[in-house]
């Protein structure tokens, strides 16, 4: 079984979005039912990845960082997209954190890195803005020896 995980920014600038989508499509192209993908289903990169992977026929494992994770979605559209993707997951891993904290996000990212064969990182290359951010998870995965594919448009910075 091929297991692909994702880490990435919640905010993807408009000028990077098409490049990111193309990179994710290329990485997920040709998947079959034996491919498992792991995502925390956060807004941004996680949801883009999960939706494309499902469309390509992969099995989704949703890694839920905390008991109150749904409370951190800022609007009804984002929450609805999360719930729709989660409902399509064949597996759900719920971490034991009661609240959505940086530690819970780091643990979810580490879980994904621990359980994948390859990590896709929608990442601008800069250090994480808080514990558990994309830069932290890339560093963690690389320390494990996991192959990491960075997908980002050169010269574009997050706002």
mmCIF file of C-alpha atoms in Angstrom:
data_model
loop_
_atom_site.group_PDB
_atom_site.id
_atom_site.type_symbol
_atom_site.label_atom_id
_atom_site.label_comp_id
_atom_site.label_asym_id
_atom_site.label_seq_id
_atom_site.Cartn_x
_atom_site.Cartn_y
_atom_site.Cartn_z
ATOM 1 C CA UNK A 1 0.000 0.000 0.000
ATOM 2 C CA UNK A 2 1.163 3.478 -0.866
ATOM 3 C CA UNK A 3 0.508 6.061 1.873
ATOM 4 C CA UNK A 4 0.759 9.765 1.097
ATOM 5 C CA UNK A 5 0.389 12.426 3.763
ATOM 6 C CA UNK A 6 -0.054 16.160 3.493
ATOM 7 C CA UNK A 7 1.027 19.206 5.416
ATOM 8 C CA UNK A 8 0.462 22.712 4.200
ATOM 9 C CA UNK A 9 -0.607 26.255 4.657
ATOM 10 C CA UNK A 10 -4.189 27.180 5.440
ATOM 11 C CA UNK A 11 -3.846 30.319 3.374
ATOM 12 C CA UNK A 12 -2.676 29.936 -0.215
ATOM 13 C CA UNK A 13 -2.290 33.218 -2.102
ATOM 14 C CA UNK A 14 -4.290 33.507 -5.317
ATOM 15 C CA UNK A 15 -1.088 33.800 -7.374
ATOM 16 C CA UNK A 16 0.078 30.384 -6.079
ATOM 17 C CA UNK A 17 -3.244 28.538 -6.139
ATOM 18 C CA UNK A 18 -3.169 27.182 -9.724
ATOM 19 C CA UNK A 19 0.451 26.080 -9.304
ATOM 20 C CA UNK A 20 -0.406 24.292 -6.053
ATOM 21 C CA UNK A 21 -3.435 22.567 -7.598
ATOM 22 C CA UNK A 22 -1.359 21.432 -10.579
ATOM 23 C CA UNK A 23 1.381 20.130 -8.282
ATOM 24 C CA UNK A 24 -1.088 18.201 -6.145
ATOM 25 C CA UNK A 25 -2.780 16.760 -9.234
ATOM 26 C CA UNK A 26 0.583 15.653 -10.637
ATOM 27 C CA UNK A 27 1.553 14.015 -7.338
ATOM 28 C CA UNK A 28 -1.789 12.228 -7.030
ATOM 29 C CA UNK A 29 -2.165 11.284 -10.706
ATOM 30 C CA UNK A 30 -2.673 7.600 -11.327
ATOM 31 C CA UNK A 31 -3.639 6.661 -7.775
ATOM 32 C CA UNK A 32 -5.766 3.612 -7.259
ATOM 33 C CA UNK A 33 -7.782 2.072 -4.457
ATOM 34 C CA UNK A 34 -4.628 0.787 -2.794
ATOM 35 C CA UNK A 35 -3.410 4.314 -2.107
ATOM 36 C CA UNK A 36 -4.154 5.709 1.321
ATOM 37 C CA UNK A 37 -3.941 9.435 1.986
ATOM 38 C CA UNK A 38 -3.720 11.102 5.374
ATOM 39 C CA UNK A 39 -4.973 14.606 6.101
ATOM 40 C CA UNK A 40 -6.182 16.664 9.040
ATOM 41 C CA UNK A 41 -8.710 18.301 6.703
ATOM 42 C CA UNK A 42 -7.792 21.837 7.753
ATOM 43 C CA UNK A 43 -8.775 24.719 5.496
ATOM 44 C CA UNK A 44 -6.399 25.261 2.613
ATOM 45 C CA UNK A 45 -3.841 22.672 1.533
ATOM 46 C CA UNK A 46 -5.278 19.802 3.596
ATOM 47 C CA UNK A 47 -8.754 20.115 2.107
ATOM 48 C CA UNK A 48 -7.472 20.658 -1.450
ATOM 49 C CA UNK A 49 -5.303 17.545 -1.147
ATOM 50 C CA UNK A 50 -8.066 15.395 0.357
ATOM 51 C CA UNK A 51 -10.617 16.397 -2.279
ATOM 52 C CA UNK A 52 -8.234 15.709 -5.171
ATOM 53 C CA UNK A 53 -7.079 12.407 -3.662
ATOM 54 C CA UNK A 54 -10.666 11.207 -3.253
ATOM 55 C CA UNK A 55 -11.411 12.219 -6.850
ATOM 56 C CA UNK A 56 -8.409 10.100 -7.910
ATOM 57 C CA UNK A 57 -9.753 7.050 -6.055
ATOM 58 C CA UNK A 58 -7.587 7.088 -2.945
ATOM 59 C CA UNK A 59 -8.791 6.058 0.502
ATOM 60 C CA UNK A 60 -8.803 8.931 2.984
ATOM 61 C CA UNK A 61 -7.723 8.704 6.603
ATOM 62 C CA UNK A 62 -8.832 11.798 8.544
ATOM 63 C CA UNK A 63 -6.469 12.685 11.386
ATOM 64 C CA UNK A 64 -8.452 14.812 13.839
ATOM 65 C CA UNK A 65 -6.207 16.777 16.235
ATOM 66 C CA UNK A 66 -8.686 17.434 19.034
ATOM 67 C CA UNK A 67 -12.157 16.977 20.437
ATOM 68 C CA UNK A 68 -13.178 20.552 19.642
ATOM 69 C CA UNK A 69 -11.568 20.696 16.186
ATOM 70 C CA UNK A 70 -14.779 21.765 14.454
ATOM 71 C CA UNK A 71 -14.863 24.940 16.572
ATOM 72 C CA UNK A 72 -11.729 26.266 14.861
ATOM 73 C CA UNK A 73 -13.368 26.543 11.439
ATOM 74 C CA UNK A 74 -14.097 30.222 10.890
ATOM 75 C CA UNK A 75 -17.182 29.976 8.713
ATOM 76 C CA UNK A 76 -19.995 27.646 7.698
ATOM 77 C CA UNK A 77 -18.546 26.958 4.230
ATOM 78 C CA UNK A 78 -15.200 25.761 5.611
ATOM 79 C CA UNK A 79 -16.905 23.661 8.288
ATOM 80 C CA UNK A 80 -19.259 22.107 5.741
ATOM 81 C CA UNK A 81 -16.326 21.207 3.460
ATOM 82 C CA UNK A 82 -14.544 19.635 6.449
ATOM 83 C CA UNK A 83 -17.615 17.597 7.404
ATOM 84 C CA UNK A 84 -18.158 16.451 3.815
ATOM 85 C CA UNK A 85 -14.557 15.265 3.468
ATOM 86 C CA UNK A 86 -14.579 13.626 6.898
ATOM 87 C CA UNK A 87 -17.761 11.732 5.992
ATOM 88 C CA UNK A 88 -15.946 10.304 2.948
ATOM 89 C CA UNK A 89 -12.983 9.078 4.990
ATOM 90 C CA UNK A 90 -12.656 5.322 5.354
ATOM 91 C CA UNK A 91 -10.753 5.776 8.609
ATOM 92 C CA UNK A 92 -10.691 8.406 11.326
ATOM 93 C CA UNK A 93 -7.885 8.819 13.817
ATOM 94 C CA UNK A 94 -8.893 11.110 16.677
ATOM 95 C CA UNK A 95 -6.044 12.299 18.858
ATOM 96 C CA UNK A 96 -6.587 12.599 22.610
ATOM 97 C CA UNK A 97 -6.286 16.381 22.856
ATOM 98 C CA UNK A 98 -9.498 17.935 24.211
ATOM 99 C CA UNK A 99 -8.762 21.342 22.660
ATOM 100 C CA UNK A 100 -7.269 22.649 19.430
ATOM 101 C CA UNK A 101 -3.848 23.864 20.492
ATOM 102 C CA UNK A 102 -0.511 24.178 18.727
ATOM 103 C CA UNK A 103 0.532 20.964 20.497
ATOM 104 C CA UNK A 104 -2.510 19.142 19.079
ATOM 105 C CA UNK A 105 -1.720 20.413 15.565
ATOM 106 C CA UNK A 106 1.915 19.347 15.903
ATOM 107 C CA UNK A 107 0.838 15.888 17.117
ATOM 108 C CA UNK A 108 -1.520 15.506 14.141
ATOM 109 C CA UNK A 109 1.203 16.515 11.697
ATOM 110 C CA UNK A 110 3.666 14.162 13.374
ATOM 111 C CA UNK A 111 1.118 11.338 13.211
ATOM 112 C CA UNK A 112 0.724 11.907 9.487
ATOM 113 C CA UNK A 113 4.506 11.963 8.966
ATOM 114 C CA UNK A 114 4.900 8.824 11.089
ATOM 115 C CA UNK A 115 2.305 6.908 9.069
ATOM 116 C CA UNK A 116 3.024 7.930 5.487
ATOM 117 C CA UNK A 117 5.552 6.727 2.929
ATOM 118 C CA UNK A 118 5.756 10.167 1.330
ATOM 119 C CA UNK A 119 4.765 13.640 2.485
ATOM 120 C CA UNK A 120 3.475 16.392 0.216
ATOM 121 C CA UNK A 121 4.148 19.852 1.644
ATOM 122 C CA UNK A 122 2.300 22.880 0.326
ATOM 123 C CA UNK A 123 4.923 25.154 1.785
ATOM 124 C CA UNK A 124 6.552 28.497 1.054
ATOM 125 C CA UNK A 125 9.831 27.318 2.621
ATOM 126 C CA UNK A 126 9.695 29.670 5.579
ATOM 127 C CA UNK A 127 9.777 28.658 9.258
ATOM 128 C CA UNK A 128 6.488 27.786 10.938
ATOM 129 C CA UNK A 129 4.556 30.692 12.425
ATOM 130 C CA UNK A 130 3.608 28.572 15.436
ATOM 131 C CA UNK A 131 4.312 25.105 16.797
ATOM 132 C CA UNK A 132 2.907 22.497 14.442
ATOM 133 C CA UNK A 133 3.068 24.699 11.371
ATOM 134 C CA UNK A 134 4.108 23.388 7.980
ATOM 135 C CA UNK A 135 7.814 24.118 8.467
ATOM 136 C CA UNK A 136 7.848 22.117 11.712
ATOM 137 C CA UNK A 137 6.197 19.103 10.120
ATOM 138 C CA UNK A 138 8.546 19.189 7.107
ATOM 139 C CA UNK A 139 11.524 19.256 9.487
ATOM 140 C CA UNK A 140 10.055 16.374 11.503
ATOM 141 C CA UNK A 141 9.348 14.261 8.400
ATOM 142 C CA UNK A 142 12.820 14.867 6.968
ATOM 143 C CA UNK A 143 14.368 13.850 10.310
ATOM 144 C CA UNK A 144 12.455 10.557 9.968
ATOM 145 C CA UNK A 145 13.904 10.103 6.503
ATOM 146 C CA UNK A 146 10.529 10.489 4.795
ATOM 147 C CA UNK A 147 10.616 11.746 1.228
ATOM 148 C CA UNK A 148 9.081 15.231 1.179
ATOM 149 C CA UNK A 149 7.804 16.841 -2.015
ATOM 150 C CA UNK A 150 7.435 20.606 -1.659
ATOM 151 C CA UNK A 151 4.741 22.186 -3.801
ATOM 152 C CA UNK A 152 4.835 25.970 -4.032
ATOM 153 C CA UNK A 153 5.213 28.667 -6.657
ATOM 154 C CA UNK A 154 8.638 30.291 -6.443
ATOM 155 C CA UNK A 155 8.629 33.933 -5.463
ATOM 156 C CA UNK A 156 5.193 33.858 -3.822
ATOM 157 C CA UNK A 157 4.952 34.540 -0.104
ATOM 158 C CA UNK A 158 1.980 34.073 2.180
ATOM 159 C CA UNK A 159 0.331 37.233 3.448
#
